[in-house]
Coordinates of C-alpha atoms and ligand atoms in Angstrom, one line a residue:
L1 CA 100.4 78.7 119.9
S2 CA 99.5 80.2 116.6
L3 CA 96.7 80.0 114.1
H4 CA 99.6 80.0 111.6
D5 CA 100.3 76.4 112.6
A6 CA 96.8 75.2 111.6
L7 CA 97.0 76.6 108.1
P8 CA 97.9 74.5 105.1
I9 CA 101.5 74.9 104.0
S10 CA 100.7 76.3 100.7
T11 CA 98.6 79.0 102.3
S12 CA 101.0 79.8 105.1
T13 CA 104.1 80.1 103.0
T14 CA 102.5 82.9 100.9
M15 CA 101.9 84.9 104.0
A16 CA 104.6 87.2 105.5
S17 CA 103.9 87.3 109.3
F18 CA 101.0 89.4 110.4
N19 CA 101.8 87.9 113.9
G20 CA 101.3 84.5 112.1
K21 CA 97.7 85.4 111.3
Q22 CA 95.3 86.0 108.4
Y23 CA 92.9 88.7 108.7
L24 CA 89.5 87.3 109.3
V25 CA 86.6 89.1 107.2
G26 CA 83.2 88.0 108.1
G27 CA 80.0 88.9 106.3
N28 CA 76.8 89.0 108.1
W29 CA 73.8 88.8 105.8
K30 CA 71.3 89.2 108.7
C31 CA 67.6 88.5 108.0
N32 CA 67.8 89.1 104.3
G33 CA 67.4 87.1 101.1
T34 CA 64.8 85.4 99.0
K35 CA 65.9 82.1 97.2
E36 CA 66.3 84.2 94.2
S37 CA 68.3 87.1 95.7
T38 CA 70.4 84.7 97.7
A39 CA 71.4 82.7 94.4
A40 CA 72.2 86.1 92.8
L41 CA 74.3 87.2 95.7
V42 CA 76.3 83.9 95.6
A43 CA 76.8 84.5 91.8
T44 CA 78.1 88.0 92.6
L45 CA 80.5 86.8 95.2
N46 CA 81.7 84.0 93.2
G47 CA 82.5 86.4 90.2
A48 CA 84.0 89.1 92.3
G49 CA 87.7 88.1 91.8
V50 CA 90.6 87.1 93.8
I51 CA 90.6 87.1 97.6
P52 CA 94.2 87.8 98.8
A53 CA 96.0 84.8 100.6
W54 CA 96.2 86.9 103.8
V55 CA 92.4 87.1 104.2
E56 CA 90.3 84.3 105.5
V57 CA 86.5 84.9 104.6
A58 CA 83.4 83.7 106.0
V59 CA 79.8 84.9 105.3
G60 CA 76.9 84.5 108.0
V61 CA 73.9 83.2 106.0
P62 CA 70.3 83.0 107.2
S63 CA 69.9 79.3 108.4
I64 CA 67.2 78.5 106.0
H65 CA 69.6 79.3 103.0
I66 CA 72.7 77.6 104.6
A67 CA 72.3 74.3 102.7
S68 CA 71.8 75.9 99.2
V69 CA 74.6 78.4 99.8
I70 CA 77.1 75.7 100.9
G71 CA 76.6 73.9 97.8
T72 CA 77.0 76.9 95.4
L73 CA 79.4 79.3 97.1
R74 CA 82.9 79.5 96.0
K75 CA 85.2 77.2 98.2
D76 CA 87.4 79.9 99.4
I77 CA 84.6 81.5 101.3
S78 CA 83.2 79.5 104.3
V79 CA 79.7 79.6 105.5
A80 CA 78.8 80.9 109.1
A81 CA 75.5 80.6 110.9
Q82 CA 74.2 83.8 112.6
D83 CA 73.3 82.0 115.9
C84 CA 73.1 78.4 117.4
S85 CA 71.2 76.8 120.1
A86 CA 72.6 76.9 123.7
T87 CA 71.6 73.2 123.9
G88 CA 72.3 70.1 121.8
N89 CA 69.8 67.9 119.9
G90 CA 66.5 67.0 121.6
A91 CA 63.3 68.2 122.7
Y92 CA 63.9 71.8 121.9
T93 CA 61.4 73.0 119.5
G94 CA 62.4 75.6 117.0
E95 CA 66.1 75.4 117.9
L96 CA 69.0 74.8 115.6
S97 CA 71.9 73.0 117.3
A98 CA 75.6 73.5 116.5
A99 CA 76.0 69.9 115.8
M100 CA 73.3 70.3 112.9
L101 CA 75.2 73.2 111.6
A102 CA 78.6 71.3 111.6
D103 CA 76.9 68.2 109.8
F104 CA 76.0 70.7 107.0
G105 CA 79.5 72.0 106.6
V106 CA 79.2 75.2 108.4
K107 CA 82.5 76.4 109.6
W108 CA 81.8 79.4 111.8
V109 CA 79.0 80.7 113.9
I110 CA 78.4 84.4 114.9
L111 CA 77.3 84.7 118.5
G112 CA 76.3 87.6 120.8
H113 CA 75.6 90.0 118.1
S114 CA 74.2 93.1 119.6
E115 CA 70.8 92.6 117.6
R116 CA 70.4 89.4 119.5
R117 CA 71.5 90.9 122.8
V118 CA 69.0 93.6 122.3
N119 CA 66.1 92.0 120.4
Q120 CA 66.4 88.5 121.9
G121 CA 67.7 89.5 125.4
E122 CA 70.6 87.4 125.1
T123 CA 73.0 87.8 128.1
S124 CA 76.8 87.4 128.1
A125 CA 76.3 84.1 130.1
L126 CA 74.1 82.7 127.5
V127 CA 76.6 83.7 124.8
A128 CA 79.2 81.9 126.7
T129 CA 77.2 78.8 126.8
K130 CA 76.3 78.8 123.1
T131 CA 80.0 79.4 122.4
K132 CA 80.8 76.1 124.3
Q133 CA 78.1 74.3 122.5
A134 CA 79.6 75.5 119.1
L135 CA 83.2 74.6 120.0
D136 CA 82.1 71.3 121.2
A137 CA 80.5 70.7 117.8
G138 CA 83.8 71.6 116.0
L139 CA 82.7 75.0 114.9
S140 CA 84.7 78.2 115.2
V141 CA 83.0 81.3 116.8
M142 CA 83.0 85.0 116.1
V143 CA 81.9 86.4 119.6
C144 CA 80.5 89.9 119.2
V145 CA 81.1 92.5 121.8
G146 CA 80.5 96.3 121.9
E147 CA 78.9 99.3 123.7
S148 CA 75.9 101.5 122.9
L149 CA 76.2 105.1 122.4
A150 CA 74.6 105.9 125.8
E151 CA 77.3 103.4 127.4
R152 CA 80.2 105.2 125.4
E153 CA 79.0 108.7 126.5
A154 CA 78.7 107.6 130.0
G155 CA 82.4 106.4 129.8
R156 CA 81.5 102.7 130.2
V157 CA 83.2 101.2 127.3
N158 CA 85.5 99.0 129.2
A159 CA 82.9 98.3 131.8
V160 CA 80.6 96.8 129.0
V161 CA 83.1 95.4 126.7
L162 CA 85.7 93.9 129.1
D163 CA 83.8 93.5 132.4
D164 CA 80.6 92.1 131.0
H165 CA 81.0 90.8 127.4
M166 CA 84.6 89.5 127.6
A167 CA 84.4 88.5 131.4
A168 CA 81.7 85.9 130.6
L169 CA 84.2 84.0 128.6
K170 CA 86.9 83.9 131.3
G171 CA 87.9 80.5 132.4
K172 CA 85.4 78.5 130.1
F173 CA 87.7 77.4 127.2
S174 CA 91.0 75.5 126.6
D175 CA 93.7 77.1 124.6
S176 CA 92.8 74.8 121.8
E177 CA 89.3 76.2 122.0
W178 CA 90.5 79.8 122.2
A179 CA 92.2 79.0 118.8
R180 CA 88.8 78.8 117.2
I181 CA 87.4 81.9 118.8
A182 CA 87.6 85.4 117.2
I183 CA 86.3 88.6 119.0
A184 CA 84.3 90.9 116.9
Y185 CA 84.3 94.6 118.3
E186 CA 81.1 96.1 117.0
P187 CA 80.1 99.4 118.7
V188 CA 76.3 99.4 118.6
W189 CA 76.3 103.0 117.6
A190 CA 78.2 102.1 114.4
I191 CA 76.1 99.2 113.3
G192 CA 73.8 100.0 110.2
T193 CA 74.2 103.7 110.9
G194 CA 76.8 104.8 108.4
V195 CA 78.8 106.2 111.3
T196 CA 82.0 104.1 111.5
A197 CA 84.3 104.3 114.4
S198 CA 87.5 105.9 113.4
P199 CA 90.6 103.7 113.1
E200 CA 91.9 105.4 116.3
Q201 CA 88.7 104.8 118.2
A202 CA 88.5 101.1 117.1
Q203 CA 92.3 100.5 117.8
E204 CA 92.0 101.8 121.2
V205 CA 89.2 99.3 122.1
H206 CA 90.9 96.5 120.1
A207 CA 94.1 97.1 122.1
S208 CA 92.0 96.9 125.4
I209 CA 90.5 93.6 124.3
R210 CA 93.9 92.1 123.4
G211 CA 95.1 93.2 126.9
W212 CA 92.3 91.6 128.6
L213 CA 93.0 88.3 126.7
S214 CA 96.6 88.5 127.8
K215 CA 95.6 89.2 131.5
N216 CA 92.8 86.7 131.7
V217 CA 93.7 84.0 129.2
S218 CA 97.3 84.1 128.2
P219 CA 99.8 86.3 126.2
A220 CA 99.9 83.5 123.5
I221 CA 96.2 83.5 123.1
A222 CA 96.1 87.3 123.1
K223 CA 98.6 87.4 120.3
A224 CA 96.9 84.7 118.2
T225 CA 93.3 85.8 118.5
R226 CA 91.8 87.7 115.6
I227 CA 89.9 90.9 116.7
Q228 CA 87.5 92.0 114.1
Y229 CA 86.0 95.5 113.7
G230 CA 82.4 95.7 112.9
G231 CA 80.0 98.7 112.3
S232 CA 79.5 100.4 108.9
M233 CA 82.6 98.9 107.6
K234 CA 82.9 98.9 103.9
G235 CA 85.3 99.4 100.9
A236 CA 85.8 103.0 101.5
N237 CA 87.2 102.6 105.1
A238 CA 88.4 99.0 105.3
A239 CA 92.1 99.8 104.5
G240 CA 92.3 102.5 107.1
L241 CA 90.8 100.3 109.8
L242 CA 92.8 97.1 108.8
S243 CA 96.2 99.0 108.9
K244 CA 95.8 99.4 112.6
P245 CA 98.1 97.0 114.6
D246 CA 95.1 95.4 116.6
I247 CA 92.4 95.2 114.0
D248 CA 92.7 91.9 112.4
G249 CA 89.7 91.8 110.4
G250 CA 86.1 92.9 109.9
L251 CA 82.4 91.8 110.4
I252 CA 80.5 93.5 107.7
G253 CA 76.7 93.7 107.5
G254 CA 75.2 96.0 104.7
A255 CA 78.4 95.8 102.5
S256 CA 78.5 92.1 102.7
L257 CA 75.5 92.0 100.4
K258 CA 77.4 93.4 97.5
A259 CA 80.5 92.7 95.3
E260 CA 82.1 95.4 97.4
F261 CA 82.6 92.8 100.1
I262 CA 85.3 91.3 98.1
T263 CA 86.3 94.0 95.8
G264 CA 86.4 96.9 98.4
V265 CA 87.0 95.1 101.7
C266 CA 89.0 92.0 101.1
Q267 CA 91.0 93.3 98.2
N268 CA 92.0 96.4 100.1
A269 CA 93.2 94.5 103.1
P270 CA 96.8 95.7 103.2
E271 CA 99.5 93.0 102.7
P272 CA 100.8 92.1 106.2
K273 CA 104.2 93.3 106.7
Ligands
PGA301 P1 76.9 97.0 109.3 O1 76.7 95.7 110.3 O2 78.2 96.8 108.6 O3 75.6 97.0 108.3 O4 77.0 98.2 110.1 C1 77.7 95.2 111.0 C2 77.1 93.9 111.8 O5 75.9 94.2 112.4 O6 77.8 92.9 111.9

């Protein structure tokens, strides 16, 4: 099984191999943007130049802006939601179902971001339930995992990332569903802090996540799954991170609100060998 198989011929023939994958670069606009500033950001991204064929791009848009952004954003960038409901449609006041997102043309949803785990108390079990809802609605999912500074300093990186965040996904999805899941490794201490994990630090955890997938899902899924890095990723450090063997993309917050998202991150993604 390979994501390569799902790509249009015209795209796949321009790619070398990269294990048959494209990098996945996600933007995360978080809770930012007026009508005016969002239109300006769309115009900036639309004018930022060519995205290499080996980079798939999606931006996580605040839900109230999704309908307008989907209509105006360049078509080689897809739109992601930043959350979805754990339930379907019905008597769930204030919720936004995955089916509604899919109906509006949303392709991806970011789930389990550490800001939601911390601020909304989202558990790994809830993230797994939301992931299933999203997949059932036809969406693809970036599942965020990652440890806090205190957890890293206590030597608990694998305990948190593998035995809690990843473990909740075990046994829940078919192979064809796993083909629509990406894992975003986002060490909490690197998010919004300007402190980026070094390429070596990130690579170490990415390799552990791929090892977990190989053991707990299958070697084929482990090979095909894109594992993104997130946490103060920007133009200046993208190439170093993306050159590591198990870093298959990024999830970018602050720098996704600027042209740099395209000109610094996407255009600096090294051509797959
Ligand atoms: P940052 O955010 O790039 O601003 O650190 C990353 C994220 O939260 O996804």
